[in-house]
Structure formats: C-alpha cells, structure tokens
Amino acid sequence: MSQSQPHRQQNPGPQAVDREVAAYIAGEDAAADRICRALEPIVRAEVRRFLPTTDADHDDVVQETLMSLIRYLRKAGQGPDRVEAFVVTMAGNRCRNLYRWRSRRPGVDLESTGDLPDPGQDPLAELEAAEAEALVRKALNALDPPCRKLLLEIYVQGRPMQELQMEAGLTTVQGAYQRKYACLKKLADQLNRVWSEGQEIGSPLRPDKGTGSRKP
Amino acid sequence: MNSDLERSPLECIDASVGDRLAELERPDLDAASRSLIEAHVSACDACREIVELDRRVGGLARAGRLPQPVTTTGSWPKKVIPMAVLAWAASLAGLVLLPPRPVGDPSAVRGEGELRFVRPVEGEVLPGGDLQLRWTELTGAAEYVVEVRDSAGEVAWQGTSPVPEVKLDAGTLSAPSEYRALLTVRPADLAGPVPASVAFRTASWPGVVADRATRAHRWRQILAGIATAFLLGVGVVARWRPPARPC
C-alpha cells in the first residue's frame, strides 16, 4: 500500500475484488494486499472529498480504512454485498470522525498524542467526558418524548424488556430491543445535530482505537 | 476540511447488518451471526457510535446523572374520559327524566285514602307535547274520572280511564299554562269526598329542564354536580402535558 507512488494498476473490477475477498476469507493472506491495492484508488478519492492530499492525515485515513476492511473480513467470515460502497462509506465516516476530533482539540497533532488517556486520567479527558455528558443530556432532551421515555425507563428505571414488550403490545422481546436501538439511533442523530449546530463545543464521542484518526 | 461534508452524520457501512444491532442482546444468537454483527460494529463508526451511546447512557444512568422518566399523565385520563362522560350523561338523565321534588310539604298530598297522583308531582313543569297522568290504583275501582282545569278554573279536558293512568295527546292543553288535575273514582265510596288533585304547568323543553335541574331531589343534584366536576377535571388533566423536564 504505497501512499506516495501514483497508482498505476488498473481497477480490477468488482468481481475480481469479490474473488480476492473470498480468497482472503478462505485463508489466503496474500489476497489482503491485492484487495488493498484494488480498493485504494476509490478510498483515496473519497478521502480527497474531505481532506486535501497535502493533509497530514490523508494517507493515514486511507491506510487505516483499508486495514479495517481487512480485519473485518477475517472477523465477519464473509464479505459485504458491495465491497466498494462498504469501504467508501467507511472512509467517509473516518473523515467525519477526524473532523470531530480536530474540532474538539484544535491544533493538537494526532501523531503526538500517542494513546489517548482514559477519561479521569487527565484534565483534558475529564473535560471531554463532561462535555460529552452534556451533549448526551441535550440530545436526550431533544429526543421525541416516546423515545426519551423508553430510554429512561430502560436505563434509569431498569425496567425489564419483557415488561416493556408487553406494555407496547409487541409480540416478542426482540421487538422491544429493536425499539431501543431505533431510539438509540435517533439519539445518535440528535447528538450529531446538536453538535453540528455548534451549541456545544467539541466532539460528542471521542474517536476510540480503530478509527481513522490515528496512525496504525 | 470541507466542514459541511464533515458535519454530515455518520453512515452505516452495511445497513443489512447494521439493522441487526439489537440482536446482540439475544443470548441465543448463533455464533456466526454474532461474529458478523460484532465485526460490523468494529468496522462501522456509525454503529459503534450507537453501541457507545448504549454504554454511555447506561453509565450516566448508573451514576444517577439522568432524571427519572416523567410519568405520562395523559394516558389514564383518556381511558377514564368515556366513563366520566357516561356518568355525567347518566346523572343529567336522572336529573331531567326523574320526577322533581313536589312543591310544598311532601306530606301534604291532596286526596283521601290511597287515591293520589303519582305523576305529575305537585308543581311539576311538563313539556307541552303528550302528557301522561298517573295515580295510585284503588282495588275495586271500575273507572277513574279525571278533570284538568286551567288557571281560570275552566275545564280544559276531562275523561275517564279504567286504568290508573291517562294520556293526553299533544295540543290537548294550550301550552304553556298552569293547570290542576282532579281525580275521582267510581264507585265514589272507594275514596273520600274530596277529589285527589295536583297542580302542574306546561312549558317548553328548556323550561322543563331548568325546572328539573332546580327542583330535582337533592341527592340527584349532588350526583350531577360530582359527575360534572369529575368530567371537567379529567378533561383538564387529559389536555395537560407536563413540561419537559430537562435531563
């Protein structure tokens, strides 16, 4: 995965990539390099939409995205339906997370931060945790009342899911869990909205290990 | 960086798996599915954000930093409203349809022996349509003689009935006016020499309702008042929404 050399290889096409993906999942480690070489151009193009090629983190995001795909393939034991769309979305998300990270800590060189300390170990992390808490509270307040009620009943009151299932007239407990996660998704959307509106400063969630905001 | 683009929300990298996050809570989830979903979460920033939120909100709740959910008060009043309306309607019906208190001393019922009017009661206001007069039945009575006189003492209607009631068709009495009904029995020796009598007047329906409301028995007025207050109270509570309590 050369980052500075121009890419001379022609895109082998989706079917060829799918074959390499299948080979890698089957245990052929060398296929990983071929997958990365095949997908690097589209990943790089997506990252370019967010970051100029001169950005210090440009290559890191590309590299980390591809590495993350490789780890995913091994762990999942199957490839995504459309690996190109999969990896491009992954790259876009990493760029968005990088933006959040930079907004939270302007001027901090990611390279110099090393492993980020856990909240509670340094004042900056504590401040970050407090801000994240404020954001979560704000997002909860902005949530539609049924979802907010459901989440507070689950987390604060610790009501059993079976009870919530019966109360909602759902046929299975899994239905109640689906509702919980649908509400968490809405909460995540609200969180992003609150954060984007600039009502709070900083990233709602600190990028953790494995995101594209750090050198591998 | 392109801030508009960067500020856009994270996207799930594979919605067909991302939609299955809730399955992670299933203890009976098969190993392959669990591996797939967990691998997805580790690769998908959008889904990891949701899982992270699950952890973070849970942590805030355990630390007592989130409020108790506001109990929705809007649900039970809505269930009670039909009952409240029913109780209110029943109390109003009782108020209007049941006979009012007779005017004056209830013990001063005119008429000898057992012969006396049941309806109307003394001083009752009746609607101007069909009128029904009822009285107590006397054993051995061949027929009852009824006479209705207006306020000037003129006979407005008279007739006989073999049963202890008589119905006057609409228009028989010129409404609205005050009347007195007199009742005797044949053979005459079954009752005393003084005919049973009752005073009443006819009026339009609003007048009848107003009269029933003011002269209904006290316990029916109290019941109607309670039913009305209950209905109003339930209505107010049902419309009231508690203010959003900030977290």
PDB file of C-alpha atoms in Angstrom, chain B residues 26-215:
ATOM      1  CA  ARG B  26     -30.121 -12.016  22.312  1.00  0.00           C
ATOM      2  CA  PRO B  27     -28.422 -14.669  24.408  1.00  0.00           C
ATOM      3  CA  ASP B  28     -29.463 -17.343  21.910  1.00  0.00           C
ATOM      4  CA  LEU B  29     -27.915 -15.595  18.899  1.00  0.00           C
ATOM      5  CA  ASP B  30     -25.903 -18.067  16.847  1.00  0.00           C
ATOM      6  CA  ALA B  31     -22.134 -17.642  16.813  1.00  0.00           C
ATOM      7  CA  ALA B  32     -21.856 -16.793  13.122  1.00  0.00           C
ATOM      8  CA  SER B  33     -24.405 -14.005  13.359  1.00  0.00           C
ATOM      9  CA  ARG B  34     -22.774 -12.661  16.498  1.00  0.00           C
ATOM     10  CA  SER B  35     -19.367 -12.629  14.830  1.00  0.00           C
ATOM     11  CA  LEU B  36     -20.793 -10.875  11.802  1.00  0.00           C
ATOM     12  CA  ILE B  37     -22.554  -8.170  13.797  1.00  0.00           C
ATOM     13  CA  GLU B  38     -19.600  -7.655  16.132  1.00  0.00           C
ATOM     14  CA  ALA B  39     -17.252  -7.375  13.172  1.00  0.00           C
ATOM     15  CA  HIS B  40     -19.629  -4.871  11.651  1.00  0.00           C
ATOM     16  CA  VAL B  41     -19.652  -2.789  14.834  1.00  0.00           C
ATOM     17  CA  SER B  42     -15.874  -2.771  14.961  1.00  0.00           C
ATOM     18  CA  ALA B  43     -15.703  -1.528  11.364  1.00  0.00           C
ATOM     19  CA  CYS B  44     -18.736   0.764  11.236  1.00  0.00           C
ATOM     20  CA  ASP B  45     -18.276   4.092  13.005  1.00  0.00           C
ATOM     21  CA  ALA B  46     -21.997   4.830  12.803  1.00  0.00           C
ATOM     22  CA  CYS B  47     -22.997   1.611  14.549  1.00  0.00           C
ATOM     23  CA  ARG B  48     -20.147   1.839  17.016  1.00  0.00           C
ATOM     24  CA  GLU B  49     -21.482   5.252  17.941  1.00  0.00           C
ATOM     25  CA  ILE B  50     -24.839   3.662  18.770  1.00  0.00           C
ATOM     26  CA  VAL B  51     -23.247   0.913  20.835  1.00  0.00           C
ATOM     27  CA  GLU B  52     -21.087   3.526  22.543  1.00  0.00           C
ATOM     28  CA  LEU B  53     -24.202   5.563  23.293  1.00  0.00           C
ATOM     29  CA  ASP B  54     -25.794   2.481  24.843  1.00  0.00           C
ATOM     30  CA  ARG B  55     -22.791   2.185  27.142  1.00  0.00           C
ATOM     31  CA  ARG B  56     -22.526   5.887  27.851  1.00  0.00           C
ATOM     32  CA  VAL B  57     -26.219   6.478  28.608  1.00  0.00           C
ATOM     33  CA  GLY B  58     -26.188   3.373  30.795  1.00  0.00           C
ATOM     34  CA  GLY B  59     -23.171   4.760  32.648  1.00  0.00           C
ATOM     35  CA  LEU B  60     -24.841   8.127  33.188  1.00  0.00           C
ATOM     36  CA  ALA B  61     -27.961   6.393  34.477  1.00  0.00           C
ATOM     37  CA  ARG B  62     -25.983   4.198  36.859  1.00  0.00           C
ATOM     38  CA  ALA B  63     -24.189   7.286  38.143  1.00  0.00           C
ATOM     39  CA  GLY B  64     -27.587   8.850  38.847  1.00  0.00           C
ATOM     40  CA  ARG B  65     -26.977  11.633  36.351  1.00  0.00           C
ATOM     41  CA  LEU B  66     -30.171  11.151  34.378  1.00  0.00           C
ATOM     42  CA  PRO B  67     -33.676  12.005  35.607  1.00  0.00           C
ATOM     43  CA  GLN B  68     -36.473   9.560  36.231  1.00  0.00           C
ATOM     44  CA  PRO B  69     -38.767   9.381  33.230  1.00  0.00           C
ATOM     45  CA  VAL B  70     -41.780  11.638  33.543  1.00  0.00           C
ATOM     46  CA  THR B  71     -44.839   9.529  34.119  1.00  0.00           C
ATOM     47  CA  THR B  72     -47.245  10.213  31.342  1.00  0.00           C
ATOM     48  CA  THR B  73     -50.406  11.505  32.897  1.00  0.00           C
ATOM     49  CA  GLY B  74     -52.075  11.835  29.550  1.00  0.00           C
ATOM     50  CA  SER B  75     -52.916   8.153  29.162  1.00  0.00           C
ATOM     51  CA  TRP B  76     -55.146   7.286  32.108  1.00  0.00           C
ATOM     52  CA  PRO B  77     -57.453  10.301  31.804  1.00  0.00           C
ATOM     53  CA  LYS B  78     -58.067   9.376  28.193  1.00  0.00           C
ATOM     54  CA  LYS B  79     -59.178   5.949  29.315  1.00  0.00           C
ATOM     55  CA  VAL B  80     -61.364   7.439  32.044  1.00  0.00           C
ATOM     56  CA  ILE B  81     -62.999  10.077  29.824  1.00  0.00           C
ATOM     57  CA  PRO B  82     -65.636   7.698  28.370  1.00  0.00           C
ATOM     58  CA  MET B  83     -66.617   6.626  31.870  1.00  0.00           C
ATOM     59  CA  ALA B  84     -66.733  10.235  33.018  1.00  0.00           C
ATOM     60  CA  VAL B  85     -68.927  11.186  30.059  1.00  0.00           C
ATOM     61  CA  LEU B  86     -71.185   8.218  30.753  1.00  0.00           C
ATOM     62  CA  ALA B  87     -71.517   9.122  34.424  1.00  0.00           C
ATOM     63  CA  TRP B  88     -72.208  12.723  33.525  1.00  0.00           C
ATOM     64  CA  ALA B  89     -74.854  11.761  30.951  1.00  0.00           C
ATOM     65  CA  ALA B  90     -76.496   9.350  33.406  1.00  0.00           C
ATOM     66  CA  SER B  91     -76.598  11.980  36.117  1.00  0.00           C
ATOM     67  CA  LEU B  92     -78.127  14.514  33.717  1.00  0.00           C
ATOM     68  CA  ALA B  93     -80.682  11.972  32.539  1.00  0.00           C
ATOM     69  CA  GLY B  94     -81.590  11.254  36.149  1.00  0.00           C
ATOM     70  CA  LEU B  95     -81.858  14.956  36.787  1.00  0.00           C
ATOM     71  CA  VAL B  96     -84.161  15.624  33.837  1.00  0.00           C
ATOM     72  CA  LEU B  97     -86.190  12.445  33.437  1.00  0.00           C
ATOM     73  CA  LEU B  98     -86.944  11.546  37.030  1.00  0.00           C
ATOM     74  CA  PRO B  99     -89.738  13.480  38.752  1.00  0.00           C
ATOM     75  CA  PRO B 100     -88.737  16.576  40.700  1.00  0.00           C
ATOM     76  CA  ARG B 101     -89.457  17.268  44.331  1.00  0.00           C
ATOM     77  CA  PRO B 102     -93.071  18.267  44.850  1.00  0.00           C
ATOM     78  CA  VAL B 103     -93.694  21.877  45.760  1.00  0.00           C
ATOM     79  CA  GLY B 104     -94.510  22.485  49.399  1.00  0.00           C
ATOM     80  CA  ASP B 105     -94.746  19.948  52.194  1.00  0.00           C
ATOM     81  CA  PRO B 106     -94.384  16.445  50.727  1.00  0.00           C
ATOM     82  CA  SER B 107     -96.703  15.076  53.353  1.00  0.00           C
ATOM     83  CA  ALA B 108     -99.478  17.442  52.270  1.00  0.00           C
ATOM     84  CA  VAL B 109    -100.612  15.281  49.411  1.00  0.00           C
ATOM     85  CA  ARG B 110    -104.059  16.208  48.396  1.00  0.00           C
ATOM     86  CA  GLY B 111    -106.510  13.347  48.171  1.00  0.00           C
ATOM     87  CA  GLU B 112    -108.175  10.983  50.515  1.00  0.00           C
ATOM     88  CA  GLY B 113    -107.105   7.488  51.382  1.00  0.00           C
ATOM     89  CA  GLU B 114    -104.894   5.819  48.881  1.00  0.00           C
ATOM     90  CA  LEU B 115    -106.002   7.820  45.848  1.00  0.00           C
ATOM     91  CA  ARG B 116    -103.408  10.365  44.802  1.00  0.00           C
ATOM     92  CA  PHE B 117    -101.461  11.422  41.751  1.00  0.00           C
ATOM     93  CA  VAL B 118     -98.086   9.830  41.166  1.00  0.00           C
ATOM     94  CA  ARG B 119     -97.190  11.969  38.150  1.00  0.00           C
ATOM     95  CA  PRO B 120     -97.032  14.829  37.808  1.00  0.00           C
ATOM     96  CA  VAL B 121     -95.919  15.742  41.276  1.00  0.00           C
ATOM     97  CA  GLU B 122     -97.204  18.911  42.810  1.00  0.00           C
ATOM     98  CA  GLY B 123     -95.928  21.955  40.936  1.00  0.00           C
ATOM     99  CA  GLU B 124     -94.138  19.933  38.257  1.00  0.00           C
ATOM    100  CA  VAL B 125     -93.395  21.529  34.914  1.00  0.00           C
ATOM    101  CA  LEU B 126     -94.226  19.265  31.984  1.00  0.00           C
ATOM    102  CA  PRO B 127     -93.315  19.550  28.301  1.00  0.00           C
ATOM    103  CA  GLY B 128     -96.103  20.736  26.064  1.00  0.00           C
ATOM    104  CA  GLY B 129     -96.373  17.545  23.993  1.00  0.00           C
ATOM    105  CA  ASP B 130     -98.020  14.323  25.035  1.00  0.00           C
ATOM    106  CA  LEU B 131     -98.890  14.376  28.721  1.00  0.00           C
ATOM    107  CA  GLN B 132     -99.340  11.389  30.930  1.00  0.00           C
ATOM    108  CA  LEU B 133    -101.108  11.488  34.258  1.00  0.00           C
ATOM    109  CA  ARG B 134    -100.679   8.564  36.659  1.00  0.00           C
ATOM    110  CA  TRP B 135    -102.147   7.839  40.028  1.00  0.00           C
ATOM    111  CA  THR B 136    -102.411   5.152  42.628  1.00  0.00           C
ATOM    112  CA  GLU B 137    -104.640   2.202  41.879  1.00  0.00           C
ATOM    113  CA  LEU B 138    -107.651   1.515  44.092  1.00  0.00           C
ATOM    114  CA  THR B 139    -108.895  -2.030  44.442  1.00  0.00           C
ATOM    115  CA  GLY B 140    -112.443  -2.350  43.188  1.00  0.00           C
ATOM    116  CA  ALA B 141    -112.387   0.814  41.132  1.00  0.00           C
ATOM    117  CA  ALA B 142    -114.467   0.479  37.947  1.00  0.00           C
ATOM    118  CA  GLU B 143    -113.070   3.627  36.406  1.00  0.00           C
ATOM    119  CA  TYR B 144    -111.300   6.820  37.265  1.00  0.00           C
ATOM    120  CA  VAL B 145    -112.622  10.257  36.349  1.00  0.00           C
ATOM    121  CA  VAL B 146    -110.024  12.877  35.512  1.00  0.00           C
ATOM    122  CA  GLU B 147    -110.601  16.534  35.013  1.00  0.00           C
ATOM    123  CA  VAL B 148    -107.961  19.083  34.048  1.00  0.00           C
ATOM    124  CA  ARG B 149    -108.723  22.720  34.715  1.00  0.00           C
ATOM    125  CA  ASP B 150    -106.767  25.751  33.646  1.00  0.00           C
ATOM    126  CA  SER B 151    -105.694  28.629  35.886  1.00  0.00           C
ATOM    127  CA  ALA B 152    -109.090  30.312  35.395  1.00  0.00           C
ATOM    128  CA  GLY B 153    -110.882  27.230  36.671  1.00  0.00           C
ATOM    129  CA  GLU B 154    -112.235  26.308  33.260  1.00  0.00           C
ATOM    130  CA  VAL B 155    -112.241  22.611  32.320  1.00  0.00           C
ATOM    131  CA  ALA B 156    -109.551  22.113  29.720  1.00  0.00           C
ATOM    132  CA  TRP B 157    -110.006  18.392  29.437  1.00  0.00           C
ATOM    133  CA  GLN B 158    -111.937  15.641  31.093  1.00  0.00           C
ATOM    134  CA  GLY B 159    -112.288  11.926  30.648  1.00  0.00           C
ATOM    135  CA  THR B 160    -112.391   8.535  32.248  1.00  0.00           C
ATOM    136  CA  SER B 161    -109.964   5.667  32.377  1.00  0.00           C
ATOM    137  CA  PRO B 162    -110.326   2.097  33.605  1.00  0.00           C
ATOM    138  CA  VAL B 163    -106.624   2.009  34.463  1.00  0.00           C
ATOM    139  CA  PRO B 164    -104.727   4.330  36.813  1.00  0.00           C
ATOM    140  CA  GLU B 165    -103.277   6.480  34.057  1.00  0.00           C
ATOM    141  CA  VAL B 166    -104.347   8.589  31.152  1.00  0.00           C
ATOM    142  CA  LYS B 167    -102.521  10.070  28.238  1.00  0.00           C
ATOM    143  CA  LEU B 168    -103.347  13.477  26.842  1.00  0.00           C
ATOM    144  CA  ASP B 169    -102.351  13.982  23.226  1.00  0.00           C
ATOM    145  CA  ALA B 170    -100.218  16.923  22.190  1.00  0.00           C
ATOM    146  CA  GLY B 171    -102.289  20.030  21.727  1.00  0.00           C
ATOM    147  CA  THR B 172    -104.948  18.955  24.191  1.00  0.00           C
ATOM    148  CA  LEU B 173    -103.801  21.635  26.576  1.00  0.00           C
ATOM    149  CA  SER B 174    -102.954  25.098  25.347  1.00  0.00           C
ATOM    150  CA  ALA B 175     -99.347  25.463  26.374  1.00  0.00           C
ATOM    151  CA  PRO B 176     -97.773  26.975  28.249  1.00  0.00           C
ATOM    152  CA  SER B 177    -100.114  27.446  31.126  1.00  0.00           C
ATOM    153  CA  GLU B 178    -100.887  26.381  34.675  1.00  0.00           C
ATOM    154  CA  TYR B 179    -103.332  23.559  35.303  1.00  0.00           C
ATOM    155  CA  ARG B 180    -104.797  21.489  38.054  1.00  0.00           C
ATOM    156  CA  ALA B 181    -105.859  17.870  37.602  1.00  0.00           C
ATOM    157  CA  LEU B 182    -108.671  16.463  39.704  1.00  0.00           C
ATOM    158  CA  LEU B 183    -109.231  12.764  40.174  1.00  0.00           C
ATOM    159  CA  THR B 184    -112.242  10.831  41.446  1.00  0.00           C
ATOM    160  CA  VAL B 185    -113.164   7.185  41.315  1.00  0.00           C
ATOM    161  CA  ARG B 186    -116.255   5.134  40.591  1.00  0.00           C
ATOM    162  CA  PRO B 187    -117.820   3.784  42.703  1.00  0.00           C
ATOM    163  CA  ALA B 188    -117.336   7.009  44.598  1.00  0.00           C
ATOM    164  CA  ASP B 189    -117.314   5.397  48.036  1.00  0.00           C
ATOM    165  CA  LEU B 190    -113.930   3.861  47.388  1.00  0.00           C
ATOM    166  CA  ALA B 191    -112.354   7.264  48.067  1.00  0.00           C
ATOM    167  CA  GLY B 192    -113.213  10.259  50.170  1.00  0.00           C
ATOM    168  CA  PRO B 193    -115.458  13.143  49.067  1.00  0.00           C
ATOM    169  CA  VAL B 194    -112.533  15.405  48.227  1.00  0.00           C
ATOM    170  CA  PRO B 195    -111.021  14.569  44.870  1.00  0.00           C
ATOM    171  CA  ALA B 196    -107.311  13.980  44.609  1.00  0.00           C
ATOM    172  CA  SER B 197    -105.644  16.844  42.833  1.00  0.00           C
ATOM    173  CA  VAL B 198    -102.303  18.031  41.593  1.00  0.00           C
ATOM    174  CA  ALA B 199    -101.162  21.364  40.177  1.00  0.00           C
ATOM    175  CA  PHE B 200     -98.766  21.429  37.258  1.00  0.00           C
ATOM    176  CA  ARG B 201     -97.861  23.623  34.344  1.00  0.00           C
ATOM    177  CA  THR B 202     -96.680  23.110  30.823  1.00  0.00           C
ATOM    178  CA  ALA B 203     -93.646  24.744  29.309  1.00  0.00           C
ATOM    179  CA  SER B 204     -91.127  24.361  26.512  1.00  0.00           C
ATOM    180  CA  TRP B 205     -88.260  21.874  26.956  1.00  0.00           C
ATOM    181  CA  PRO B 206     -85.716  24.452  28.204  1.00  0.00           C
ATOM    182  CA  GLY B 207     -88.167  25.472  30.865  1.00  0.00           C
ATOM    183  CA  VAL B 208     -88.778  21.850  31.797  1.00  0.00           C
ATOM    184  CA  VAL B 209     -85.020  21.154  32.038  1.00  0.00           C
ATOM    185  CA  ALA B 210     -84.414  24.270  34.115  1.00  0.00           C
ATOM    186  CA  ASP B 211     -87.238  23.311  36.441  1.00  0.00           C
ATOM    187  CA  ARG B 212     -85.975  19.726  36.814  1.00  0.00           C
ATOM    188  CA  ALA B 213     -82.443  20.922  37.478  1.00  0.00           C
ATOM    189  CA  THR B 214     -83.527  23.299  40.208  1.00  0.00           C
ATOM    190  CA  ARG B 215     -86.188  21.095  41.736  1.00  0.00           C
TER     191      ARG B 215
END
